[in-house]
C-alpha cells in the first residue's frame, strides 16, 4: 500500500516560467516545501499580452497573487473588423463577466504577471513557507520512480514530487519516455507591441480605450488579434500569416523582424492597422507547430504541467489559463486534507484524470480555431455545431466539483 502522510511534501519544480511559478505558489499555499530549478541564470519572461479568462484568473485570486499590481486591462468586448477597411463588422459584449463567471477577464503583459508570481512564490507574504529558487540548474536526467533529478552542473536533487514545467521544448517529457509527435502548422505569427503615447500621436487612441480583444480576418490563415495591457499603456498584437510566405522553420518566438517586414506580409490590410505596424516595437516571428496529445502526463513521482504537457495553438487564448488550471489542480489534489488520504502516486493519478481530458479538449479546439474564428470561445456557439467549445464551458468550469466527482467515482 503506498504511504500516506499528513506531513508537507518536498517538491521540486523544473522551470521558472508562468506555469512553474504558478505551481510553486499553489503548492506553497498548501504548506509544502518547494524548490524551483531554472536552467538559466534567471527566467525573465518575454512576449506580449496574455489573456486570463475567469478559469485562469480565479486561481490567481485564490493564491493571493496581487492581480491589480500586474496592471491588467479588464476586457469588456470582442470586436470583429473588416480586413481591408477596418470597419466594425460585429461585436460580442462580455456583459457582467465577473458576476457570471466569478472574476474579471484580465489581459496582462506577460512580464507584469510573471513579476507578481515571482513575488508570490519567493517573498514572505502569504500562507506557506516561501519557495527556494535555484538558477543555472538544467535538468539532464530524471529517475521518476526514485524522484531524483540530475543537473548539468553536477548537482542532484531528491523530491517527493517533481513538477516538470519546462515549456514547449521540454526535455523532461523525453526523460520520462514521451516522444512528442508534432508537425509544422500551416501558420506562423508575428507578435509586437506599441506604447499608448505613440498610438495617441498616430491618432489611434481607440485601440487603447476599447477594452477589447479586436480581430481582423480569422477565416483562413491570416488573422490579426490586438488587445491592450499594462493598465492601457501598451497594446499587443499577434499577426498570423501563411508559413509558406517566408518558410520560417526555427522553433522559437524570439526571431526579430522589422516593421516593414510586418507590413509587407499583409498588403491588403486595413490602413490604420498598417500604420500601427509601421510604428510597432519588439517585433518577433514565431513558428507554430501542432502537437498531438501525449499518451500520459505522469510517471512515478513526476508530472508534466503547462506547455510541457499540452502545447496548443494560441487561438483560444487559453495556453496560460490551462497552466494556471494545472497548478490549481495540484494545489487541490495535494491539499492539506487530501494528502492524509492519498499517496503521491494516487494524487498524481487524480491530477492526470482531472486535467488531461479538459486540456486536450481545449488543445484540439485551439487547433480548429487557428483557421476558423467561429470556433473561438466568445464567437463560438454550440447551436451552430454541437460539441463546440464555448465560453460557458471554459470559464464556468468548477474544478473542485469535478475533483469531488472523480473521488466519488473512485470510491465506488
CSV table of C-alpha atoms in Angstrom, one decimal:
chain,number,residue,atom,x,y,z
A,1,UNK,CA,0.0,0.0,0.0
A,2,UNK,CA,1.5,3.4,-1.0
A,3,UNK,CA,2.3,5.5,2.1
A,4,UNK,CA,0.2,8.4,3.1
A,5,UNK,CA,1.3,11.3,5.2
A,6,UNK,CA,0.0,14.5,6.7
A,7,UNK,CA,3.5,16.0,6.6
A,8,UNK,CA,4.3,18.6,4.0
A,9,UNK,CA,5.9,17.3,0.8
A,10,UNK,CA,9.4,18.2,-0.5
A,11,UNK,CA,8.5,19.3,-4.1
A,12,UNK,CA,10.9,20.1,-7.0
A,13,UNK,CA,9.7,22.2,-9.9
A,14,UNK,CA,11.6,22.3,-13.2
A,15,UNK,CA,11.2,25.7,-14.9
A,16,UNK,CA,10.5,29.2,-13.6
A,17,UNK,CA,8.1,30.4,-16.3
A,18,UNK,CA,4.5,31.2,-15.7
A,19,UNK,CA,3.5,27.5,-15.3
A,20,UNK,CA,6.3,26.6,-12.9
A,21,UNK,CA,5.8,29.7,-10.8
A,22,UNK,CA,2.0,29.1,-10.6
A,23,UNK,CA,2.6,25.5,-9.4
A,24,UNK,CA,5.1,26.9,-6.9
A,25,UNK,CA,2.6,29.3,-5.5
A,26,UNK,CA,-0.3,26.8,-5.4
A,27,UNK,CA,1.8,24.2,-3.6
A,28,UNK,CA,3.4,26.8,-1.3
A,29,UNK,CA,-0.1,27.8,-0.2
A,30,UNK,CA,-0.7,24.2,1.0
A,31,UNK,CA,2.3,24.3,3.2
A,32,UNK,CA,4.7,22.3,1.1
A,33,UNK,CA,8.5,22.9,0.8
A,34,UNK,CA,9.0,23.9,-2.8
A,35,UNK,CA,12.2,24.4,-4.7
A,36,UNK,CA,12.2,25.8,-8.3
A,37,UNK,CA,15.0,24.8,-10.6
A,38,UNK,CA,15.7,27.2,-13.5
A,39,UNK,CA,18.1,26.2,-16.3
A,40,UNK,CA,19.2,29.8,-17.0
A,41,UNK,CA,20.8,32.4,-14.8
A,42,UNK,CA,17.3,33.8,-14.4
A,43,UNK,CA,14.0,33.2,-16.2
A,44,UNK,CA,12.8,36.6,-17.3
A,45,UNK,CA,9.5,36.4,-19.3
A,46,UNK,CA,9.4,37.6,-22.9
A,47,UNK,CA,6.4,38.1,-25.2
A,48,UNK,CA,3.4,40.3,-25.4
A,49,UNK,CA,0.0,40.1,-23.8
A,50,UNK,CA,-1.8,37.1,-22.4
A,51,UNK,CA,-5.5,36.7,-21.7
A,52,UNK,CA,-6.5,35.3,-18.3
A,53,UNK,CA,-10.2,34.5,-18.6
A,54,UNK,CA,-12.1,33.6,-15.4
A,55,UNK,CA,-10.9,30.0,-15.4
A,56,UNK,CA,-7.3,31.2,-15.0
A,57,UNK,CA,-7.8,34.4,-13.1
A,58,UNK,CA,-9.8,32.8,-10.3
A,59,UNK,CA,-6.7,30.8,-9.3
A,60,UNK,CA,-4.5,33.9,-9.2
A,61,UNK,CA,-7.0,35.4,-6.8
A,62,UNK,CA,-7.3,32.3,-4.7
A,63,UNK,CA,-3.5,32.1,-4.3
A,64,UNK,CA,-3.3,35.7,-3.2
A,65,UNK,CA,-1.4,37.0,-6.2
A,66,UNK,CA,-1.6,40.8,-6.4
A,67,UNK,CA,-3.6,40.9,-9.6
A,68,UNK,CA,-4.0,44.6,-9.5
A,69,UNK,CA,-0.2,45.1,-9.3
A,70,UNK,CA,0.1,43.1,-12.5
A,71,UNK,CA,-1.6,46.0,-14.3
A,72,UNK,CA,-4.3,44.2,-16.2
A,73,UNK,CA,-6.8,45.7,-18.6
A,74,UNK,CA,-10.2,44.3,-17.9
A,75,UNK,CA,-11.6,43.1,-21.2
A,76,UNK,CA,-15.3,44.0,-21.9
A,77,UNK,CA,-15.8,43.1,-25.6
A,78,UNK,CA,-14.7,41.1,-28.6
A,79,UNK,CA,-14.7,43.2,-31.8
A,80,UNK,CA,-14.5,42.0,-35.4
A,81,UNK,CA,-13.2,44.3,-38.1
A,82,UNK,CA,-13.3,44.2,-41.9
A,83,UNK,CA,-9.9,43.1,-43.1
A,84,UNK,CA,-9.3,45.8,-45.7
A,85,UNK,CA,-11.3,48.8,-44.3
A,86,UNK,CA,-11.2,48.3,-40.5
A,87,UNK,CA,-15.0,48.8,-40.3
A,88,UNK,CA,-16.5,47.1,-37.3
A,89,UNK,CA,-18.5,44.1,-38.6
A,90,UNK,CA,-19.7,42.5,-35.4
A,91,UNK,CA,-19.2,42.8,-31.7
A,92,UNK,CA,-19.7,40.4,-28.7
A,93,UNK,CA,-20.2,42.1,-25.4
A,94,UNK,CA,-18.9,40.1,-22.4
A,95,UNK,CA,-21.6,41.6,-20.2
A,96,UNK,CA,-21.2,41.4,-16.5
A,97,UNK,CA,-18.4,38.8,-16.8
A,98,UNK,CA,-17.4,38.9,-13.2
A,99,UNK,CA,-20.9,38.2,-11.9
A,100,UNK,CA,-21.4,35.4,-14.4
A,101,UNK,CA,-18.0,33.6,-14.0
A,102,UNK,CA,-16.6,34.9,-10.7
A,103,UNK,CA,-13.7,37.1,-11.8
A,104,UNK,CA,-12.9,39.8,-14.4
A,105,UNK,CA,-11.5,38.9,-17.8
A,106,UNK,CA,-7.9,40.1,-17.2
A,107,UNK,CA,-5.4,40.9,-20.0
A,108,UNK,CA,-1.9,41.1,-18.8
A,109,UNK,CA,1.5,41.8,-20.2
A,110,UNK,CA,3.4,38.5,-19.6
A,111,UNK,CA,6.3,40.4,-17.9
A,112,UNK,CA,3.9,42.0,-15.4
A,113,UNK,CA,2.1,38.9,-14.3
A,114,UNK,CA,5.4,37.0,-14.1
A,115,UNK,CA,6.8,39.6,-11.7
A,116,UNK,CA,3.8,39.2,-9.4
A,117,UNK,CA,4.1,35.3,-9.5
A,118,UNK,CA,7.8,35.7,-8.6
A,119,UNK,CA,6.8,37.7,-5.5
A,120,UNK,CA,4.1,35.3,-4.5
A,121,UNK,CA,6.4,32.4,-4.7
A,122,UNK,CA,9.7,33.7,-3.2
A,123,UNK,CA,8.8,36.6,-0.9
A,124,UNK,CA,7.5,36.3,2.6
A,125,UNK,CA,3.8,37.5,2.5
A,126,UNK,CA,1.2,34.8,2.1
A,127,UNK,CA,0.5,31.4,3.5
A,128,UNK,CA,3.1,28.7,3.4
A,129,UNK,CA,6.9,28.7,3.6
A,130,UNK,CA,8.4,30.8,0.8
A,131,UNK,CA,9.8,28.8,-2.1
A,132,UNK,CA,13.5,28.5,-3.0
A,133,UNK,CA,14.9,29.4,-6.4
A,134,UNK,CA,18.0,27.6,-7.8
A,135,UNK,CA,19.3,29.1,-11.1
A,136,UNK,CA,21.7,27.6,-13.6
A,137,UNK,CA,20.2,24.1,-12.9
A,138,UNK,CA,19.5,22.4,-16.2
A,139,UNK,CA,17.9,19.0,-15.7
A,140,UNK,CA,19.7,16.3,-17.7
A,141,UNK,CA,18.3,13.1,-16.1
A,142,UNK,CA,15.2,12.0,-14.2
A,143,UNK,CA,14.7,8.9,-12.1
A,144,UNK,CA,10.9,9.1,-12.0
A,145,UNK,CA,10.5,6.3,-9.5
A,146,UNK,CA,13.0,7.4,-7.0
A,147,UNK,CA,12.2,11.1,-7.5
A,148,UNK,CA,15.8,12.1,-8.4
A,149,UNK,CA,16.9,14.9,-10.8
A,150,UNK,CA,20.4,15.2,-12.1
A,151,UNK,CA,21.6,18.6,-13.3
A,152,UNK,CA,24.2,19.6,-15.9
A,153,UNK,CA,26.2,21.4,-13.3
A,154,UNK,CA,26.8,18.1,-11.4
A,155,UNK,CA,24.2,18.7,-8.7
A,156,UNK,CA,21.3,16.4,-7.9
A,157,UNK,CA,18.1,16.7,-6.0
A,158,UNK,CA,15.6,14.3,-4.5
A,159,UNK,CA,12.0,15.1,-4.1
A,160,UNK,CA,8.7,13.5,-3.1
A,161,UNK,CA,7.1,15.1,-6.1
A,162,UNK,CA,8.7,16.6,-9.3
A,163,UNK,CA,6.7,19.0,-11.4
A,164,UNK,CA,8.1,19.4,-14.9
A,165,UNK,CA,7.1,22.8,-16.2
A,166,UNK,CA,9.9,23.4,-18.7
A,167,UNK,CA,7.8,24.6,-21.6
A,168,UNK,CA,7.0,23.7,-25.1
A,169,UNK,CA,10.5,22.4,-25.8
A,170,UNK,CA,10.5,20.4,-22.6
A,171,UNK,CA,13.4,17.9,-22.1
A,172,UNK,CA,11.5,16.4,-19.1
A,173,UNK,CA,9.0,14.8,-21.5
A,174,UNK,CA,11.7,12.8,-23.2
A,175,UNK,CA,13.3,12.0,-19.8
A,176,UNK,CA,10.1,10.2,-18.7
A,177,UNK,CA,9.8,8.4,-22.0
A,178,UNK,CA,7.5,10.6,-24.1
A,179,UNK,CA,8.5,11.3,-27.7
A,180,UNK,CA,6.3,14.1,-29.0
A,181,UNK,CA,4.5,13.7,-32.3
A,182,UNK,CA,4.3,17.1,-33.8
A,183,UNK,CA,4.0,18.7,-37.3
A,184,UNK,CA,4.6,22.1,-38.7
A,185,UNK,CA,1.4,24.1,-38.8
A,186,UNK,CA,0.4,26.0,-42.0
A,187,UNK,CA,0.8,29.2,-39.9
A,188,UNK,CA,3.4,31.5,-38.5
A,189,UNK,CA,2.9,34.5,-36.3
A,190,UNK,CA,4.4,37.9,-35.6
A,191,UNK,CA,4.0,39.4,-32.2
A,192,UNK,CA,4.6,43.0,-31.4
A,193,UNK,CA,3.8,45.8,-29.0
A,194,UNK,CA,3.3,49.6,-29.2
A,195,UNK,CA,3.1,52.1,-26.5
A,196,UNK,CA,-0.1,54.2,-25.8
A,197,UNK,CA,1.8,57.5,-26.2
A,198,UNK,CA,2.8,56.5,-29.7
A,199,UNK,CA,-0.8,55.4,-30.5
A,200,UNK,CA,-2.2,58.7,-29.4
A,201,UNK,CA,0.3,60.6,-31.5
A,202,UNK,CA,-0.8,58.4,-34.5
A,203,UNK,CA,-4.5,59.1,-33.9
A,204,UNK,CA,-5.2,55.5,-32.9
A,205,UNK,CA,-6.5,56.3,-29.4
A,206,UNK,CA,-9.5,53.9,-29.8
A,207,UNK,CA,-7.2,50.9,-29.8
A,208,UNK,CA,-6.3,51.8,-26.2
A,209,UNK,CA,-9.8,52.7,-24.9
A,210,UNK,CA,-11.9,49.9,-26.4
A,211,UNK,CA,-11.1,47.5,-23.6
A,212,UNK,CA,-11.5,44.7,-26.1
A,213,UNK,CA,-9.8,41.9,-28.0
A,214,UNK,CA,-10.0,43.1,-31.6
A,215,UNK,CA,-9.8,40.8,-34.7
A,216,UNK,CA,-9.1,41.2,-38.4
A,217,UNK,CA,-9.6,38.1,-40.5
A,218,UNK,CA,-9.6,34.7,-38.9
A,219,UNK,CA,-11.5,32.7,-41.5
A,220,UNK,CA,-8.4,31.2,-43.2
A,221,UNK,CA,-4.8,31.6,-42.0
A,222,UNK,CA,-4.5,35.4,-42.0
A,223,UNK,CA,-5.6,36.9,-38.7
A,224,UNK,CA,-4.7,39.9,-36.5
A,225,UNK,CA,-5.5,39.9,-32.8
A,226,UNK,CA,-5.0,43.1,-30.8
A,227,UNK,CA,-5.6,44.0,-27.2
A,228,UNK,CA,-4.4,46.5,-24.5
A,229,UNK,CA,-2.5,45.5,-21.4
A,230,UNK,CA,-0.3,47.2,-18.7
A,231,UNK,CA,-3.1,49.5,-17.5
A,232,UNK,CA,-3.7,50.5,-21.1
A,233,UNK,CA,-0.2,51.8,-21.6
A,234,UNK,CA,0.7,49.0,-24.1
A,235,UNK,CA,-1.2,47.5,-27.0
A,236,UNK,CA,-0.2,44.0,-28.1
A,237,UNK,CA,-0.7,42.4,-31.5
A,238,UNK,CA,-0.5,38.8,-32.7
A,239,UNK,CA,-0.4,38.7,-36.5
A,240,UNK,CA,-0.9,35.2,-38.2
A,241,UNK,CA,0.2,34.5,-41.8
A,242,UNK,CA,0.8,31.5,-44.0
A,243,UNK,CA,4.1,29.6,-43.3
A,244,UNK,CA,4.7,29.4,-47.0
A,245,UNK,CA,5.2,33.2,-47.1
A,246,UNK,CA,8.7,33.0,-45.8
A,247,UNK,CA,9.3,29.3,-44.9
A,248,UNK,CA,10.2,30.2,-41.3
A,249,UNK,CA,11.2,26.9,-39.7
A,250,UNK,CA,13.0,27.8,-36.5
A,251,UNK,CA,11.1,26.6,-33.4
A,252,UNK,CA,11.1,29.7,-31.2
A,253,UNK,CA,9.3,33.0,-30.8
A,254,UNK,CA,12.2,35.4,-30.5
A,255,UNK,CA,13.2,35.8,-34.1
A,256,UNK,CA,13.4,39.5,-34.8
A,257,UNK,CA,11.6,41.2,-37.7
A,258,UNK,CA,11.3,44.8,-38.9
A,259,UNK,CA,8.1,47.0,-39.1
A,260,UNK,CA,8.4,46.9,-43.0
A,261,UNK,CA,8.6,43.1,-43.0
A,262,UNK,CA,5.5,43.0,-40.9
A,263,UNK,CA,3.5,45.4,-43.1
A,264,UNK,CA,4.7,43.7,-46.3
A,265,UNK,CA,3.2,40.4,-45.1
A,266,UNK,CA,-0.3,41.9,-45.1
A,267,UNK,CA,-0.6,44.1,-48.2
A,268,UNK,CA,-4.4,44.4,-48.3
A,269,UNK,CA,-4.8,45.1,-44.6
A,270,UNK,CA,-6.8,48.0,-43.0
A,271,UNK,CA,-4.5,51.1,-43.5
A,272,UNK,CA,-4.9,52.0,-39.8
A,273,UNK,CA,-3.5,48.7,-38.7
A,274,UNK,CA,-0.7,49.1,-41.2
A,275,UNK,CA,0.1,52.5,-39.6
A,276,UNK,CA,0.3,50.8,-36.2
A,277,UNK,CA,2.6,48.1,-37.6
A,278,UNK,CA,5.0,50.6,-39.1
A,279,UNK,CA,5.4,52.1,-35.7
A,280,UNK,CA,5.5,48.8,-33.7
A,281,UNK,CA,8.2,47.7,-31.3
A,282,UNK,CA,9.7,44.4,-30.3
A,283,UNK,CA,8.6,42.6,-33.4
A,284,UNK,CA,9.3,38.8,-33.3
A,285,UNK,CA,8.4,35.9,-35.6
A,286,UNK,CA,7.0,32.7,-34.2
A,287,UNK,CA,6.7,29.3,-36.0
A,288,UNK,CA,3.6,27.4,-34.9
A,289,UNK,CA,3.6,23.6,-34.5
A,290,UNK,CA,0.8,21.2,-33.9
A,291,UNK,CA,1.5,18.7,-31.1
A,292,UNK,CA,-0.6,15.6,-30.8
A,293,UNK,CA,-1.8,14.9,-27.3
A,294,UNK,CA,0.8,12.9,-25.3
A,295,UNK,CA,0.0,9.4,-24.1
A,296,UNK,CA,0.5,10.3,-20.4
A,297,UNK,CA,1.5,13.2,-18.2
A,298,UNK,CA,2.6,11.2,-15.1
A,299,UNK,CA,5.3,8.7,-14.4
A,300,UNK,CA,6.4,7.7,-10.9
A,301,UNK,CA,6.8,10.9,-8.9
A,302,UNK,CA,7.0,13.2,-12.0
A,303,UNK,CA,4.1,15.1,-13.6
A,304,UNK,CA,4.1,17.4,-16.6
A,305,UNK,CA,2.4,20.9,-16.4
A,306,UNK,CA,1.6,23.7,-18.9
A,307,UNK,CA,3.2,23.7,-22.3
A,308,UNK,CA,5.3,20.7,-21.3
A,309,UNK,CA,2.1,18.7,-21.0
A,310,UNK,CA,-0.2,20.2,-23.7
A,311,UNK,CA,1.3,22.7,-26.2
A,312,UNK,CA,-1.5,24.4,-28.0
A,313,UNK,CA,-2.2,26.9,-30.7
A,314,UNK,CA,-2.7,30.4,-29.3
A,315,UNK,CA,-6.1,30.9,-31.0
A,316,UNK,CA,-8.3,30.2,-27.9
A,317,UNK,CA,-6.1,32.5,-25.7
A,318,UNK,CA,-6.1,29.6,-23.2
A,319,UNK,CA,-2.4,28.5,-23.0
A,320,UNK,CA,-1.7,30.4,-19.8
A,321,UNK,CA,-5.0,29.6,-18.3
A,322,UNK,CA,-4.5,25.9,-18.8
A,323,UNK,CA,-1.2,26.2,-17.0
A,324,UNK,CA,-2.9,28.1,-14.2
A,325,UNK,CA,-5.6,25.3,-14.1
A,326,UNK,CA,-2.9,22.6,-13.9
A,327,UNK,CA,-1.3,24.4,-11.0
A,328,UNK,CA,-4.6,24.8,-9.3
A,329,UNK,CA,-5.3,21.1,-9.7
A,330,UNK,CA,-2.0,20.3,-8.0
A,331,UNK,CA,-3.0,22.6,-5.1
A,332,UNK,CA,-6.4,20.9,-4.8
A,333,UNK,CA,-5.1,17.3,-5.1
A,334,UNK,CA,-2.2,17.9,-2.6
A,335,UNK,CA,-4.4,20.0,-0.3
A,336,UNK,CA,-3.6,19.6,3.4
A,337,UNK,CA,-6.5,17.3,4.0
A,338,UNK,CA,-6.2,15.3,0.7
A,339,UNK,CA,-2.6,14.4,1.4
A,340,UNK,CA,-3.7,12.4,4.5
A,341,UNK,CA,-5.9,10.3,2.3
A,342,UNK,CA,-3.8,9.8,-0.9
A,343,UNK,CA,-0.2,8.9,-1.6
A,344,UNK,CA,1.8,10.9,-4.1
A,345,UNK,CA,1.2,8.3,-6.8
A,346,UNK,CA,-2.6,8.3,-6.1
A,347,UNK,CA,-2.6,12.1,-6.1
A,348,UNK,CA,-0.8,12.3,-9.4
A,349,UNK,CA,-3.2,9.8,-10.9
A,350,UNK,CA,-6.0,12.1,-9.9
A,351,UNK,CA,-4.2,15.1,-11.3
A,352,UNK,CA,-4.0,13.4,-14.7
A,353,UNK,CA,-7.6,12.3,-14.7
A,354,UNK,CA,-8.7,15.8,-13.7
A,355,UNK,CA,-6.6,17.7,-16.2
A,356,UNK,CA,-5.7,15.7,-19.3
A,357,UNK,CA,-9.2,15.3,-20.9
A,358,UNK,CA,-10.1,19.0,-20.4
A,359,UNK,CA,-6.7,20.3,-21.6
A,360,UNK,CA,-6.8,18.0,-24.6
A,361,UNK,CA,-10.3,19.3,-25.5
A,362,UNK,CA,-9.1,22.9,-25.3
A,363,UNK,CA,-5.9,21.9,-27.3
A,364,UNK,CA,-8.0,20.4,-30.1
A,365,UNK,CA,-10.4,23.4,-30.1
A,366,UNK,CA,-7.4,25.8,-30.4
A,367,UNK,CA,-6.2,24.0,-33.5
A,368,UNK,CA,-9.6,24.2,-35.1
A,369,UNK,CA,-9.8,27.9,-34.2
A,370,UNK,CA,-6.5,28.6,-36.0
A,371,UNK,CA,-8.3,29.0,-39.3
A,372,UNK,CA,-11.9,29.3,-38.2
A,373,UNK,CA,-12.7,32.1,-35.8
A,374,UNK,CA,-16.2,30.7,-35.2
A,375,UNK,CA,-14.5,28.0,-33.1
A,376,UNK,CA,-13.1,30.6,-30.8
A,377,UNK,CA,-14.8,30.9,-27.4
A,378,UNK,CA,-16.9,34.0,-27.3
A,379,UNK,CA,-17.6,33.8,-31.0
A,380,UNK,CA,-18.4,30.0,-30.7
A,381,UNK,CA,-21.8,28.6,-30.2
A,382,UNK,CA,-22.9,25.0,-29.7
A,383,UNK,CA,-26.1,25.9,-31.5
A,384,UNK,CA,-24.5,26.0,-34.9
A,385,UNK,CA,-22.4,22.9,-34.3
A,386,UNK,CA,-23.0,20.6,-31.3
A,387,UNK,CA,-19.8,19.9,-29.4
A,388,UNK,CA,-18.1,23.2,-30.0
A,389,UNK,CA,-16.1,24.6,-27.1
A,390,UNK,CA,-17.9,27.6,-25.6
A,391,UNK,CA,-17.1,30.4,-23.2
A,392,UNK,CA,-19.5,28.9,-20.7
A,393,UNK,CA,-17.8,25.6,-20.7
A,394,UNK,CA,-14.3,27.1,-20.3
A,395,UNK,CA,-14.9,30.0,-18.0
A,396,UNK,CA,-17.7,28.5,-15.9
A,397,UNK,CA,-15.7,25.4,-15.1
A,398,UNK,CA,-15.8,24.2,-11.4
A,399,UNK,CA,-12.6,22.2,-10.8
A,400,UNK,CA,-13.4,21.5,-7.2
A,401,UNK,CA,-16.7,19.9,-8.2
A,402,UNK,CA,-15.0,17.9,-10.9
A,403,UNK,CA,-12.4,16.6,-8.5
A,404,UNK,CA,-15.1,15.6,-6.0
A,405,UNK,CA,-16.9,13.7,-8.7
A,406,UNK,CA,-13.7,11.8,-9.6
A,407,UNK,CA,-13.0,11.0,-6.0
A,408,UNK,CA,-16.6,9.7,-5.5
A,409,UNK,CA,-16.3,7.6,-8.7
A,410,UNK,CA,-13.1,6.0,-7.4
A,411,UNK,CA,-14.6,5.3,-4.0
A,412,UNK,CA,-17.5,3.3,-5.6
